[in-house]
PDB file of C-alpha atoms in Angstrom:
ATOM      1  CA  UNK S   3     -49.217  69.299 -19.065  1.00  0.00           C
ATOM      2  CA  UNK S   4     -49.339  65.649 -18.348  1.00  0.00           C
ATOM      3  CA  UNK S   5     -46.219  63.526 -17.859  1.00  0.00           C
ATOM      4  CA  UNK S   6     -45.966  59.834 -17.210  1.00  0.00           C
ATOM      5  CA  UNK S   7     -43.084  60.262 -14.912  1.00  0.00           C
ATOM      6  CA  UNK S   8     -42.079  63.140 -12.839  1.00  0.00           C
ATOM      7  CA  UNK S   9     -39.766  66.126 -14.222  1.00  0.00           C
ATOM      8  CA  UNK S  10     -36.890  64.769 -12.164  1.00  0.00           C
ATOM      9  CA  UNK S  11     -36.485  61.501 -13.780  1.00  0.00           C
ATOM     10  CA  UNK S  12     -36.249  63.049 -17.480  1.00  0.00           C
ATOM     11  CA  UNK S  13     -33.458  65.549 -16.714  1.00  0.00           C
ATOM     12  CA  UNK S  14     -30.713  65.197 -19.161  1.00  0.00           C
ATOM     13  CA  UNK S  15     -28.560  68.129 -18.795  1.00  0.00           C
ATOM     14  CA  UNK S  16     -25.664  65.754 -16.865  1.00  0.00           C
ATOM     15  CA  UNK S  17     -26.000  63.196 -19.388  1.00  0.00           C
ATOM     16  CA  UNK S  18     -27.081  60.447 -16.865  1.00  0.00           C
ATOM     17  CA  UNK S  19     -30.579  59.896 -15.234  1.00  0.00           C
ATOM     18  CA  UNK S  20     -31.363  62.206 -12.050  1.00  0.00           C
ATOM     19  CA  UNK S  21     -31.565  59.164  -9.904  1.00  0.00           C
ATOM     20  CA  UNK S  22     -28.061  57.739 -10.822  1.00  0.00           C
ATOM     21  CA  UNK S  23     -26.891  61.176 -10.078  1.00  0.00           C
ATOM     22  CA  UNK S  24     -28.626  61.245  -6.746  1.00  0.00           C
ATOM     23  CA  UNK S  25     -27.397  57.961  -5.611  1.00  0.00           C
ATOM     24  CA  UNK S  26     -23.730  59.148  -6.689  1.00  0.00           C
ATOM     25  CA  UNK S  27     -24.099  62.069  -4.505  1.00  0.00           C
ATOM     26  CA  UNK S  28     -25.332  59.939  -1.477  1.00  0.00           C
ATOM     27  CA  UNK S  29     -22.216  57.905  -2.057  1.00  0.00           C
ATOM     28  CA  UNK S  30     -19.708  61.097  -2.460  1.00  0.00           C
ATOM     29  CA  UNK S  31     -21.181  62.062   1.120  1.00  0.00           C
ATOM     30  CA  UNK S  32     -20.693  58.761   2.235  1.00  0.00           C
ATOM     31  CA  UNK S  33     -17.224  59.040   1.600  1.00  0.00           C
ATOM     32  CA  UNK S  34     -16.729  61.967   3.524  1.00  0.00           C
ATOM     33  CA  UNK S  35     -18.674  60.107   6.416  1.00  0.00           C
ATOM     34  CA  UNK S  36     -16.698  56.924   6.640  1.00  0.00           C
ATOM     35  CA  UNK S  37     -13.663  58.637   5.497  1.00  0.00           C
ATOM     36  CA  UNK S  38     -13.650  60.880   8.642  1.00  0.00           C
ATOM     37  CA  UNK S  39     -14.050  57.480  10.934  1.00  0.00           C
ATOM     38  CA  UNK S  40     -11.542  55.955   8.852  1.00  0.00           C
ATOM     39  CA  UNK S  41      -8.554  58.681   8.854  1.00  0.00           C
ATOM     40  CA  UNK S  42      -9.270  59.348  12.575  1.00  0.00           C
ATOM     41  CA  UNK S  43      -8.720  55.625  13.181  1.00  0.00           C
ATOM     42  CA  UNK S  44      -5.499  55.548  11.149  1.00  0.00           C
ATOM     43  CA  UNK S  45      -4.201  58.799  12.997  1.00  0.00           C
ATOM     44  CA  UNK S  46      -5.032  57.284  16.506  1.00  0.00           C
ATOM     45  CA  UNK S  47      -3.615  53.824  15.537  1.00  0.00           C
ATOM     46  CA  UNK S  48      -0.351  54.715  14.064  1.00  0.00           C
ATOM     47  CA  UNK S  49       0.078  56.940  17.241  1.00  0.00           C
ATOM     48  CA  UNK S  50      -0.537  53.996  19.578  1.00  0.00           C
ATOM     49  CA  UNK S  51       1.224  50.637  19.096  1.00  0.00           C
ATOM     50  CA  UNK S  52      -0.520  49.423  22.217  1.00  0.00           C
ATOM     51  CA  UNK S  53      -3.506  49.215  20.051  1.00  0.00           C
ATOM     52  CA  UNK S  54      -2.216  46.299  18.357  1.00  0.00           C
ATOM     53  CA  UNK S  55      -2.918  44.345  21.366  1.00  0.00           C
ATOM     54  CA  UNK S  56      -6.645  45.417  21.634  1.00  0.00           C
ATOM     55  CA  UNK S  57      -6.953  44.139  17.878  1.00  0.00           C
ATOM     56  CA  UNK S  58      -5.368  40.912  18.555  1.00  0.00           C
ATOM     57  CA  UNK S  59      -8.924  40.129  20.187  1.00  0.00           C
ATOM     58  CA  UNK S  60     -10.939  40.724  16.911  1.00  0.00           C
ATOM     59  CA  UNK S  61     -12.601  37.659  15.168  1.00  0.00           C
ATOM     60  CA  UNK S  62     -10.436  37.490  12.095  1.00  0.00           C
ATOM     61  CA  UNK S  63     -12.325  34.488  11.095  1.00  0.00           C
ATOM     62  CA  UNK S  64     -15.586  36.193  11.313  1.00  0.00           C
ATOM     63  CA  UNK S  65     -14.205  39.278   9.427  1.00  0.00           C
ATOM     64  CA  UNK S  66     -13.060  37.055   6.496  1.00  0.00           C
ATOM     65  CA  UNK S  67     -16.260  35.142   6.248  1.00  0.00           C
ATOM     66  CA  UNK S  68     -18.054  38.426   6.151  1.00  0.00           C
ATOM     67  CA  UNK S  69     -15.588  39.829   3.346  1.00  0.00           C
ATOM     68  CA  UNK S  70     -16.229  36.589   1.363  1.00  0.00           C
ATOM     69  CA  UNK S  71     -20.187  37.304   2.004  1.00  0.00           C
ATOM     70  CA  UNK S  72     -20.198  40.878   0.850  1.00  0.00           C
ATOM     71  CA  UNK S  73     -18.052  40.311  -2.266  1.00  0.00           C
ATOM     72  CA  UNK S  74     -20.350  37.378  -3.442  1.00  0.00           C
ATOM     73  CA  UNK S  75     -23.383  39.566  -2.343  1.00  0.00           C
ATOM     74  CA  UNK S  76     -21.918  42.599  -4.732  1.00  0.00           C
ATOM     75  CA  UNK S  77     -21.364  39.675  -7.808  1.00  0.00           C
ATOM     76  CA  UNK S  78     -25.108  38.966  -6.928  1.00  0.00           C
ATOM     77  CA  UNK S  79     -26.534  42.428  -7.158  1.00  0.00           C
ATOM     78  CA  UNK S  80     -24.447  43.200 -10.286  1.00  0.00           C
ATOM     79  CA  UNK S  81     -25.932  40.090 -12.166  1.00  0.00           C
ATOM     80  CA  UNK S  82     -29.213  41.351 -11.021  1.00  0.00           C
ATOM     81  CA  UNK S  83     -28.434  44.588 -12.505  1.00  0.00           C
ATOM     82  CA  UNK S  84     -27.721  42.578 -15.794  1.00  0.00           C
ATOM     83  CA  UNK S  85     -30.738  40.731 -15.766  1.00  0.00           C
ATOM     84  CA  UNK S  86     -32.865  43.875 -15.156  1.00  0.00           C
ATOM     85  CA  UNK S  87     -31.060  45.512 -18.275  1.00  0.00           C
ATOM     86  CA  UNK S  88     -32.171  42.382 -20.147  1.00  0.00           C
ATOM     87  CA  UNK S  89     -35.908  42.608 -18.781  1.00  0.00           C
ATOM     88  CA  UNK S  90     -35.258  39.127 -17.279  1.00  0.00           C
ATOM     89  CA  UNK S  91     -37.549  40.124 -13.973  1.00  0.00           C
ATOM     90  CA  UNK S  92     -37.737  36.569 -12.485  1.00  0.00           C
ATOM     91  CA  UNK S  93     -33.837  36.490 -12.552  1.00  0.00           C
ATOM     92  CA  UNK S  94     -33.152  39.971 -11.130  1.00  0.00           C
ATOM     93  CA  UNK S  95     -35.836  39.195  -8.495  1.00  0.00           C
ATOM     94  CA  UNK S  96     -33.797  36.335  -7.769  1.00  0.00           C
ATOM     95  CA  UNK S  97     -30.524  38.103  -7.623  1.00  0.00           C
ATOM     96  CA  UNK S  98     -31.981  40.682  -5.381  1.00  0.00           C
ATOM     97  CA  UNK S  99     -33.059  38.102  -2.772  1.00  0.00           C
ATOM     98  CA  UNK S 100     -29.977  36.273  -2.829  1.00  0.00           C
ATOM     99  CA  UNK S 101     -28.023  39.668  -2.130  1.00  0.00           C
ATOM    100  CA  UNK S 102     -30.340  40.148   0.690  1.00  0.00           C
ATOM    101  CA  UNK S 103     -29.549  36.840   1.949  1.00  0.00           C
ATOM    102  CA  UNK S 104     -25.973  38.042   1.877  1.00  0.00           C
ATOM    103  CA  UNK S 105     -27.012  40.845   4.133  1.00  0.00           C
ATOM    104  CA  UNK S 106     -28.853  38.845   6.205  1.00  0.00           C
ATOM    105  CA  UNK S 107     -25.805  36.353   6.858  1.00  0.00           C
ATOM    106  CA  UNK S 108     -23.415  38.901   7.187  1.00  0.00           C
ATOM    107  CA  UNK S 109     -25.598  40.718  10.152  1.00  0.00           C
ATOM    108  CA  UNK S 110     -25.711  37.387  11.475  1.00  0.00           C
ATOM    109  CA  UNK S 111     -22.009  36.643  11.689  1.00  0.00           C
ATOM    110  CA  UNK S 112     -21.946  40.049  13.002  1.00  0.00           C
ATOM    111  CA  UNK S 113     -24.366  39.430  15.905  1.00  0.00           C
ATOM    112  CA  UNK S 114     -22.552  36.051  17.002  1.00  0.00           C
ATOM    113  CA  UNK S 115     -19.284  38.087  16.477  1.00  0.00           C
ATOM    114  CA  UNK S 116     -20.262  41.270  18.878  1.00  0.00           C
ATOM    115  CA  UNK S 117     -21.944  38.953  21.370  1.00  0.00           C
ATOM    116  CA  UNK S 118     -18.651  36.857  21.859  1.00  0.00           C
ATOM    117  CA  UNK S 119     -16.612  40.293  22.050  1.00  0.00           C
ATOM    118  CA  UNK S 120     -19.361  41.898  24.657  1.00  0.00           C
ATOM    119  CA  UNK S 121     -19.506  38.864  26.804  1.00  0.00           C
ATOM    120  CA  UNK S 122     -15.632  38.871  27.183  1.00  0.00           C
ATOM    121  CA  UNK S 123     -15.439  42.222  28.364  1.00  0.00           C
ATOM    122  CA  UNK S 124     -14.447  44.073  25.185  1.00  0.00           C
ATOM    123  CA  UNK S 125     -17.618  46.521  25.354  1.00  0.00           C
ATOM    124  CA  UNK S 126     -17.655  50.054  23.524  1.00  0.00           C
ATOM    125  CA  UNK S 127     -16.556  51.746  26.651  1.00  0.00           C
ATOM    126  CA  UNK S 128     -13.301  49.291  27.291  1.00  0.00           C
ATOM    127  CA  UNK S 129     -10.702  51.650  25.171  1.00  0.00           C
ATOM    128  CA  UNK S 130     -10.804  54.023  22.355  1.00  0.00           C
ATOM    129  CA  UNK S 131      -9.777  51.195  20.152  1.00  0.00           C
ATOM    130  CA  UNK S 132     -13.000  49.204  20.789  1.00  0.00           C
ATOM    131  CA  UNK S 133     -15.009  52.715  20.469  1.00  0.00           C
ATOM    132  CA  UNK S 134     -13.429  52.889  16.985  1.00  0.00           C
ATOM    133  CA  UNK S 135     -14.104  49.417  16.226  1.00  0.00           C
ATOM    134  CA  UNK S 136     -17.899  49.451  17.113  1.00  0.00           C
ATOM    135  CA  UNK S 137     -18.481  52.833  15.746  1.00  0.00           C
ATOM    136  CA  UNK S 138     -17.145  51.975  12.525  1.00  0.00           C
ATOM    137  CA  UNK S 139     -18.145  48.335  12.442  1.00  0.00           C
ATOM    138  CA  UNK S 140     -21.616  49.625  13.678  1.00  0.00           C
ATOM    139  CA  UNK S 141     -22.245  52.620  11.056  1.00  0.00           C
ATOM    140  CA  UNK S 142     -21.258  50.210   8.201  1.00  0.00           C
ATOM    141  CA  UNK S 143     -23.784  47.552   9.843  1.00  0.00           C
ATOM    142  CA  UNK S 144     -26.509  50.354   9.683  1.00  0.00           C
ATOM    143  CA  UNK S 145     -25.744  50.787   5.801  1.00  0.00           C
ATOM    144  CA  UNK S 146     -26.137  46.994   5.346  1.00  0.00           C
ATOM    145  CA  UNK S 147     -29.527  47.148   6.936  1.00  0.00           C
ATOM    146  CA  UNK S 148     -30.604  50.275   5.046  1.00  0.00           C
ATOM    147  CA  UNK S 149     -29.647  48.424   1.880  1.00  0.00           C
ATOM    148  CA  UNK S 150     -31.408  45.261   2.514  1.00  0.00           C
ATOM    149  CA  UNK S 151     -34.419  47.063   3.317  1.00  0.00           C
ATOM    150  CA  UNK S 152     -34.438  49.111   0.104  1.00  0.00           C
ATOM    151  CA  UNK S 153     -33.559  45.936  -1.665  1.00  0.00           C
ATOM    152  CA  UNK S 154     -36.766  44.223  -0.558  1.00  0.00           C
ATOM    153  CA  UNK S 155     -38.850  47.133  -1.421  1.00  0.00           C
ATOM    154  CA  UNK S 156     -37.217  47.458  -4.891  1.00  0.00           C
ATOM    155  CA  UNK S 157     -37.530  43.465  -5.394  1.00  0.00           C
ATOM    156  CA  UNK S 158     -41.709  44.254  -5.019  1.00  0.00           C
ATOM    157  CA  UNK S 159     -41.749  46.558  -8.178  1.00  0.00           C
ATOM    158  CA  UNK S 160     -39.161  44.524 -10.068  1.00  0.00           C
ATOM    159  CA  UNK S 161     -41.678  41.296  -9.659  1.00  0.00           C
ATOM    160  CA  UNK S 162     -44.108  43.568 -11.360  1.00  0.00           C
ATOM    161  CA  UNK S 163     -42.073  44.494 -14.133  1.00  0.00           C
ATOM    162  CA  UNK S 164     -41.697  48.260 -12.820  1.00  0.00           C
ATOM    163  CA  UNK S 165     -38.905  50.516 -12.127  1.00  0.00           C
ATOM    164  CA  UNK S 166     -36.392  47.816 -13.076  1.00  0.00           C
ATOM    165  CA  UNK S 167     -33.766  50.798 -13.372  1.00  0.00           C
ATOM    166  CA  UNK S 168     -33.613  50.882  -9.473  1.00  0.00           C
ATOM    167  CA  UNK S 169     -31.628  47.725  -9.435  1.00  0.00           C
ATOM    168  CA  UNK S 170     -28.744  49.227 -11.059  1.00  0.00           C
ATOM    169  CA  UNK S 171     -29.157  52.476  -8.293  1.00  0.00           C
ATOM    170  CA  UNK S 172     -29.329  50.407  -5.025  1.00  0.00           C
ATOM    171  CA  UNK S 173     -26.490  48.281  -6.592  1.00  0.00           C
ATOM    172  CA  UNK S 174     -24.067  51.238  -6.661  1.00  0.00           C
ATOM    173  CA  UNK S 175     -25.004  51.794  -3.507  1.00  0.00           C
ATOM    174  CA  UNK S 176     -24.219  48.236  -2.110  1.00  0.00           C
ATOM    175  CA  UNK S 177     -21.049  48.081  -3.965  1.00  0.00           C
ATOM    176  CA  UNK S 178     -20.023  51.091  -2.120  1.00  0.00           C
ATOM    177  CA  UNK S 179     -20.802  49.173   1.004  1.00  0.00           C
ATOM    178  CA  UNK S 180     -18.748  46.519   0.222  1.00  0.00           C
ATOM    179  CA  UNK S 181     -16.069  48.730  -0.721  1.00  0.00           C
ATOM    180  CA  UNK S 182     -16.380  50.125   2.740  1.00  0.00           C
ATOM    181  CA  UNK S 183     -15.729  47.003   4.225  1.00  0.00           C
ATOM    182  CA  UNK S 184     -12.862  46.311   1.852  1.00  0.00           C
ATOM    183  CA  UNK S 185     -10.993  48.895   3.706  1.00  0.00           C
ATOM    184  CA  UNK S 186     -12.372  48.145   7.375  1.00  0.00           C
ATOM    185  CA  UNK S 187     -11.399  44.362   7.137  1.00  0.00           C
ATOM    186  CA  UNK S 188      -7.780  44.889   6.924  1.00  0.00           C
ATOM    187  CA  UNK S 189      -7.780  47.820   9.518  1.00  0.00           C
ATOM    188  CA  UNK S 190      -9.644  46.162  12.097  1.00  0.00           C
ATOM    189  CA  UNK S 191      -9.011  42.436  11.502  1.00  0.00           C
ATOM    190  CA  UNK S 192      -5.565  42.086   9.774  1.00  0.00           C
ATOM    191  CA  UNK S 193      -3.244  44.745  11.092  1.00  0.00           C
ATOM    192  CA  UNK S 194      -2.656  43.221  14.568  1.00  0.00           C
TER     193      UNK S 194
ATOM    194  CA  UNK A  14     -25.533  38.728 -30.901  1.00  0.00           C
ATOM    195  CA  UNK A  15     -28.616  38.660 -29.223  1.00  0.00           C
ATOM    196  CA  UNK A  16     -29.515  40.472 -26.078  1.00  0.00           C
ATOM    197  CA  UNK A  17     -29.837  37.008 -24.001  1.00  0.00           C
ATOM    198  CA  UNK A  18     -26.136  35.962 -25.318  1.00  0.00           C
ATOM    199  CA  UNK A  19     -25.043  39.625 -24.661  1.00  0.00           C
ATOM    200  CA  UNK A  20     -26.546  39.467 -21.243  1.00  0.00           C
ATOM    201  CA  UNK A  21     -24.755  36.119 -20.608  1.00  0.00           C
ATOM    202  CA  UNK A  22     -21.147  37.378 -21.692  1.00  0.00           C
ATOM    203  CA  UNK A  23     -21.762  40.232 -19.075  1.00  0.00           C
ATOM    204  CA  UNK A  24     -22.428  37.680 -16.457  1.00  0.00           C
ATOM    205  CA  UNK A  25     -19.661  35.623 -17.353  1.00  0.00           C
ATOM    206  CA  UNK A  26     -17.263  38.926 -17.022  1.00  0.00           C
ATOM    207  CA  UNK A  27     -18.774  39.369 -13.506  1.00  0.00           C
ATOM    208  CA  UNK A  28     -18.245  36.254 -11.936  1.00  0.00           C
ATOM    209  CA  UNK A  29     -14.504  36.298 -13.773  1.00  0.00           C
ATOM    210  CA  UNK A  30     -14.143  39.855 -11.874  1.00  0.00           C
ATOM    211  CA  UNK A  31     -15.482  37.970  -8.763  1.00  0.00           C
ATOM    212  CA  UNK A  32     -12.889  34.992  -8.914  1.00  0.00           C
ATOM    213  CA  UNK A  33     -10.188  37.606  -9.004  1.00  0.00           C
ATOM    214  CA  UNK A  34     -11.516  39.594  -5.990  1.00  0.00           C
ATOM    215  CA  UNK A  35     -11.625  36.310  -4.158  1.00  0.00           C
ATOM    216  CA  UNK A  36      -7.905  35.379  -5.193  1.00  0.00           C
ATOM    217  CA  UNK A  37      -6.839  38.811  -3.809  1.00  0.00           C
ATOM    218  CA  UNK A  38      -8.704  38.375  -0.680  1.00  0.00           C
ATOM    219  CA  UNK A  39      -7.082  35.301  -0.132  1.00  0.00           C
ATOM    220  CA  UNK A  40      -3.633  36.726  -0.756  1.00  0.00           C
ATOM    221  CA  UNK A  41      -4.663  39.786   1.687  1.00  0.00           C
ATOM    222  CA  UNK A  42      -4.843  37.159   4.075  1.00  0.00           C
ATOM    223  CA  UNK A  43      -2.090  34.856   3.735  1.00  0.00           C
ATOM    224  CA  UNK A  44       0.339  37.841   3.283  1.00  0.00           C
ATOM    225  CA  UNK A  45       0.221  39.345   6.995  1.00  0.00           C
ATOM    226  CA  UNK A  46       0.996  35.903   8.199  1.00  0.00           C
ATOM    227  CA  UNK A  47       4.262  35.948   7.190  1.00  0.00           C
ATOM    228  CA  UNK A  48       4.803  38.843   9.861  1.00  0.00           C
ATOM    229  CA  UNK A  49       6.905  41.240   7.847  1.00  0.00           C
ATOM    230  CA  UNK A  50       5.495  44.561   7.923  1.00  0.00           C
ATOM    231  CA  UNK A  51       6.224  45.743   4.484  1.00  0.00           C
ATOM    232  CA  UNK A  52       4.473  42.575   3.399  1.00  0.00           C
ATOM    233  CA  UNK A  53       1.274  43.091   5.691  1.00  0.00           C
ATOM    234  CA  UNK A  54       1.241  46.671   4.329  1.00  0.00           C
ATOM    235  CA  UNK A  55       1.157  45.881   0.824  1.00  0.00           C
ATOM    236  CA  UNK A  56      -0.489  42.679   0.752  1.00  0.00           C
ATOM    237  CA  UNK A  57      -3.542  43.844   3.406  1.00  0.00           C
ATOM    238  CA  UNK A  58      -3.712  47.492   2.326  1.00  0.00           C
ATOM    239  CA  UNK A  59      -2.207  47.676  -1.175  1.00  0.00           C
ATOM    240  CA  UNK A  60      -4.497  44.783  -2.017  1.00  0.00           C
ATOM    241  CA  UNK A  61      -7.426  46.326  -0.746  1.00  0.00           C
ATOM    242  CA  UNK A  62      -7.080  49.472  -2.903  1.00  0.00           C
ATOM    243  CA  UNK A  63      -6.750  47.177  -5.726  1.00  0.00           C
ATOM    244  CA  UNK A  64      -9.556  45.453  -4.807  1.00  0.00           C
ATOM    245  CA  UNK A  65     -11.810  48.580  -4.384  1.00  0.00           C
ATOM    246  CA  UNK A  66     -10.863  50.240  -7.736  1.00  0.00           C
ATOM    247  CA  UNK A  67     -11.725  46.488  -9.335  1.00  0.00           C
ATOM    248  CA  UNK A  68     -15.304  46.810  -7.647  1.00  0.00           C
ATOM    249  CA  UNK A  69     -15.646  50.617  -8.625  1.00  0.00           C
ATOM    250  CA  UNK A  70     -14.911  50.188 -12.293  1.00  0.00           C
ATOM    251  CA  UNK A  71     -16.211  46.707 -13.000  1.00  0.00           C
ATOM    252  CA  UNK A  72     -19.070  46.304 -10.658  1.00  0.00           C
ATOM    253  CA  UNK A  73     -19.982  50.160 -10.398  1.00  0.00           C
ATOM    254  CA  UNK A  74     -19.399  50.493 -13.830  1.00  0.00           C
ATOM    255  CA  UNK A  75     -17.346  53.902 -13.162  1.00  0.00           C
ATOM    256  CA  UNK A  76     -15.149  53.300 -16.326  1.00  0.00           C
ATOM    257  CA  UNK A  77     -18.212  53.742 -18.486  1.00  0.00           C
ATOM    258  CA  UNK A  78     -19.961  56.645 -16.712  1.00  0.00           C
ATOM    259  CA  UNK A  79     -19.285  60.172 -17.386  1.00  0.00           C
ATOM    260  CA  UNK A  80     -15.854  61.537 -16.163  1.00  0.00           C
ATOM    261  CA  UNK A  81     -17.416  64.296 -13.880  1.00  0.00           C
ATOM    262  CA  UNK A  82     -18.884  61.242 -11.724  1.00  0.00           C
ATOM    263  CA  UNK A  83     -15.309  60.071 -10.963  1.00  0.00           C
ATOM    264  CA  UNK A  84     -14.090  63.587 -10.619  1.00  0.00           C
ATOM    265  CA  UNK A  85     -16.997  64.276  -7.985  1.00  0.00           C
ATOM    266  CA  UNK A  86     -15.826  61.093  -5.955  1.00  0.00           C
ATOM    267  CA  UNK A  87     -12.176  62.010  -6.093  1.00  0.00           C
ATOM    268  CA  UNK A  88     -12.765  65.452  -4.904  1.00  0.00           C
ATOM    269  CA  UNK A  89     -14.557  63.664  -1.787  1.00  0.00           C
ATOM    270  CA  UNK A  90     -11.217  61.578  -1.154  1.00  0.00           C
ATOM    271  CA  UNK A  91      -9.383  64.671  -1.359  1.00  0.00           C
ATOM    272  CA  UNK A  92     -11.384  66.024   1.310  1.00  0.00           C
ATOM    273  CA  UNK A  93     -11.066  63.072   3.457  1.00  0.00           C
ATOM    274  CA  UNK A  94      -6.957  63.441   2.861  1.00  0.00           C
ATOM    275  CA  UNK A  95      -7.293  67.085   3.617  1.00  0.00           C
ATOM    276  CA  UNK A  96      -8.731  66.202   6.876  1.00  0.00           C
ATOM    277  CA  UNK A  97      -6.578  63.338   7.935  1.00  0.00           C
ATOM    278  CA  UNK A  98      -3.307  65.897   6.927  1.00  0.00           C
ATOM    279  CA  UNK A  99      -4.754  68.824   8.660  1.00  0.00           C
ATOM    280  CA  UNK A 100      -5.555  67.060  12.184  1.00  0.00           C
ATOM    281  CA  UNK A 101      -2.837  64.191  12.087  1.00  0.00           C
ATOM    282  CA  UNK A 102      -0.071  66.800  13.385  1.00  0.00           C
ATOM    283  CA  UNK A 103      -2.123  67.974  16.608  1.00  0.00           C
ATOM    284  CA  UNK A 104      -2.911  63.884  17.198  1.00  0.00           C
ATOM    285  CA  UNK A 105       0.093  62.311  16.053  1.00  0.00           C
ATOM    286  CA  UNK A 106       2.641  64.725  17.120  1.00  0.00           C
ATOM    287  CA  UNK A 107       3.661  65.719  20.964  1.00  0.00           C
ATOM    288  CA  UNK A 108       5.222  68.843  19.880  1.00  0.00           C
ATOM    289  CA  UNK A 109       6.236  71.490  17.295  1.00  0.00           C
ATOM    290  CA  UNK A 110       7.641  74.689  16.623  1.00  0.00           C
ATOM    291  CA  UNK A 111       6.752  76.767  19.552  1.00  0.00           C
ATOM    292  CA  UNK A 112       4.163  74.358  20.913  1.00  0.00           C
ATOM    293  CA  UNK A 113       4.061  71.424  23.216  1.00  0.00           C
ATOM    294  CA  UNK A 114       0.839  69.134  23.568  1.00  0.00           C
ATOM    295  CA  UNK A 115      -0.004  68.920  27.377  1.00  0.00           C
ATOM    296  CA  UNK A 116      -1.839  66.134  28.289  1.00  0.00           C
ATOM    297  CA  UNK A 117      -5.343  66.727  29.923  1.00  0.00           C
ATOM    298  CA  UNK A 118      -4.849  65.430  33.191  1.00  0.00           C
ATOM    299  CA  UNK A 119      -1.259  67.620  33.392  1.00  0.00           C
ATOM    300  CA  UNK A 120      -3.389  70.910  32.628  1.00  0.00           C
ATOM    301  CA  UNK A 121      -3.288  73.576  35.342  1.00  0.00           C
ATOM    302  CA  UNK A 122      -6.829  74.179  36.913  1.00  0.00           C
ATOM    303  CA  UNK A 123      -7.195  77.597  35.732  1.00  0.00           C
ATOM    304  CA  UNK A 124      -7.071  76.628  31.981  1.00  0.00           C
ATOM    305  CA  UNK A 125      -9.644  73.749  32.498  1.00  0.00           C
ATOM    306  CA  UNK A 126     -13.037  75.192  30.880  1.00  0.00           C
ATOM    307  CA  UNK A 127     -11.481  77.365  28.168  1.00  0.00           C
TER     308      UNK A 127
END
């Protein structure tokens, strides 16, 4: 039997492509990962009022700028998906790279933010608050890095007009990364 | 409507959603500045929930997806809440029916290591 694509991409029992279903499962498992971190943080935060003094040292401006950057990058990737749906590969390629630029901007801001905090003595070992802060934001930043790398790989195919459906798949992942930050921002930067 | 025009109208819709998200984001920053706890909770966390729902339904297109996807993701959220409510009493309470939480440093040496 000769097929143009692997069997797994043509399965239709769920009514959606296997790739999209797989990404949805990834997102489902990510909800539990981030949910566990955030739920634990909220438990301890409600228990310890003194954490508000620690949270007062987080850089709200950096957090706010990063929120704007991620929201805008979410717009770029959904516009890239829209362009890919319309077979406009040039536009899709452009929007994917604008999203990657957003990811890099986010990471550069985070790097400056963390350097400042660490130089002032707010390290991961300083207290439980800072342990949660670096763990939650660090796991999220790792997801930003992974997303940017995958987008870079996908963009190479998009330029050759191949596997355009993958723009939607990485878009779904990217929007989830954005949603996680939407909750991290008020928890780590606003609630002081 | 041509494919190009159709795609353009979608793009306009996404830009509109982004603009709404930015307005909500600004409210979530300015609200807590007032310094009233209830307003902080509503503007920072209530709006975060609204923003997350907007991104999920409009950008991730969950409102157009098969219902089982939403149910699957809600099940994962339920597991998160289950974890929270199962563990929270142990973390957040210092005593309960027939039990008292003993701080680590006050535990007798004999009980350590069990």
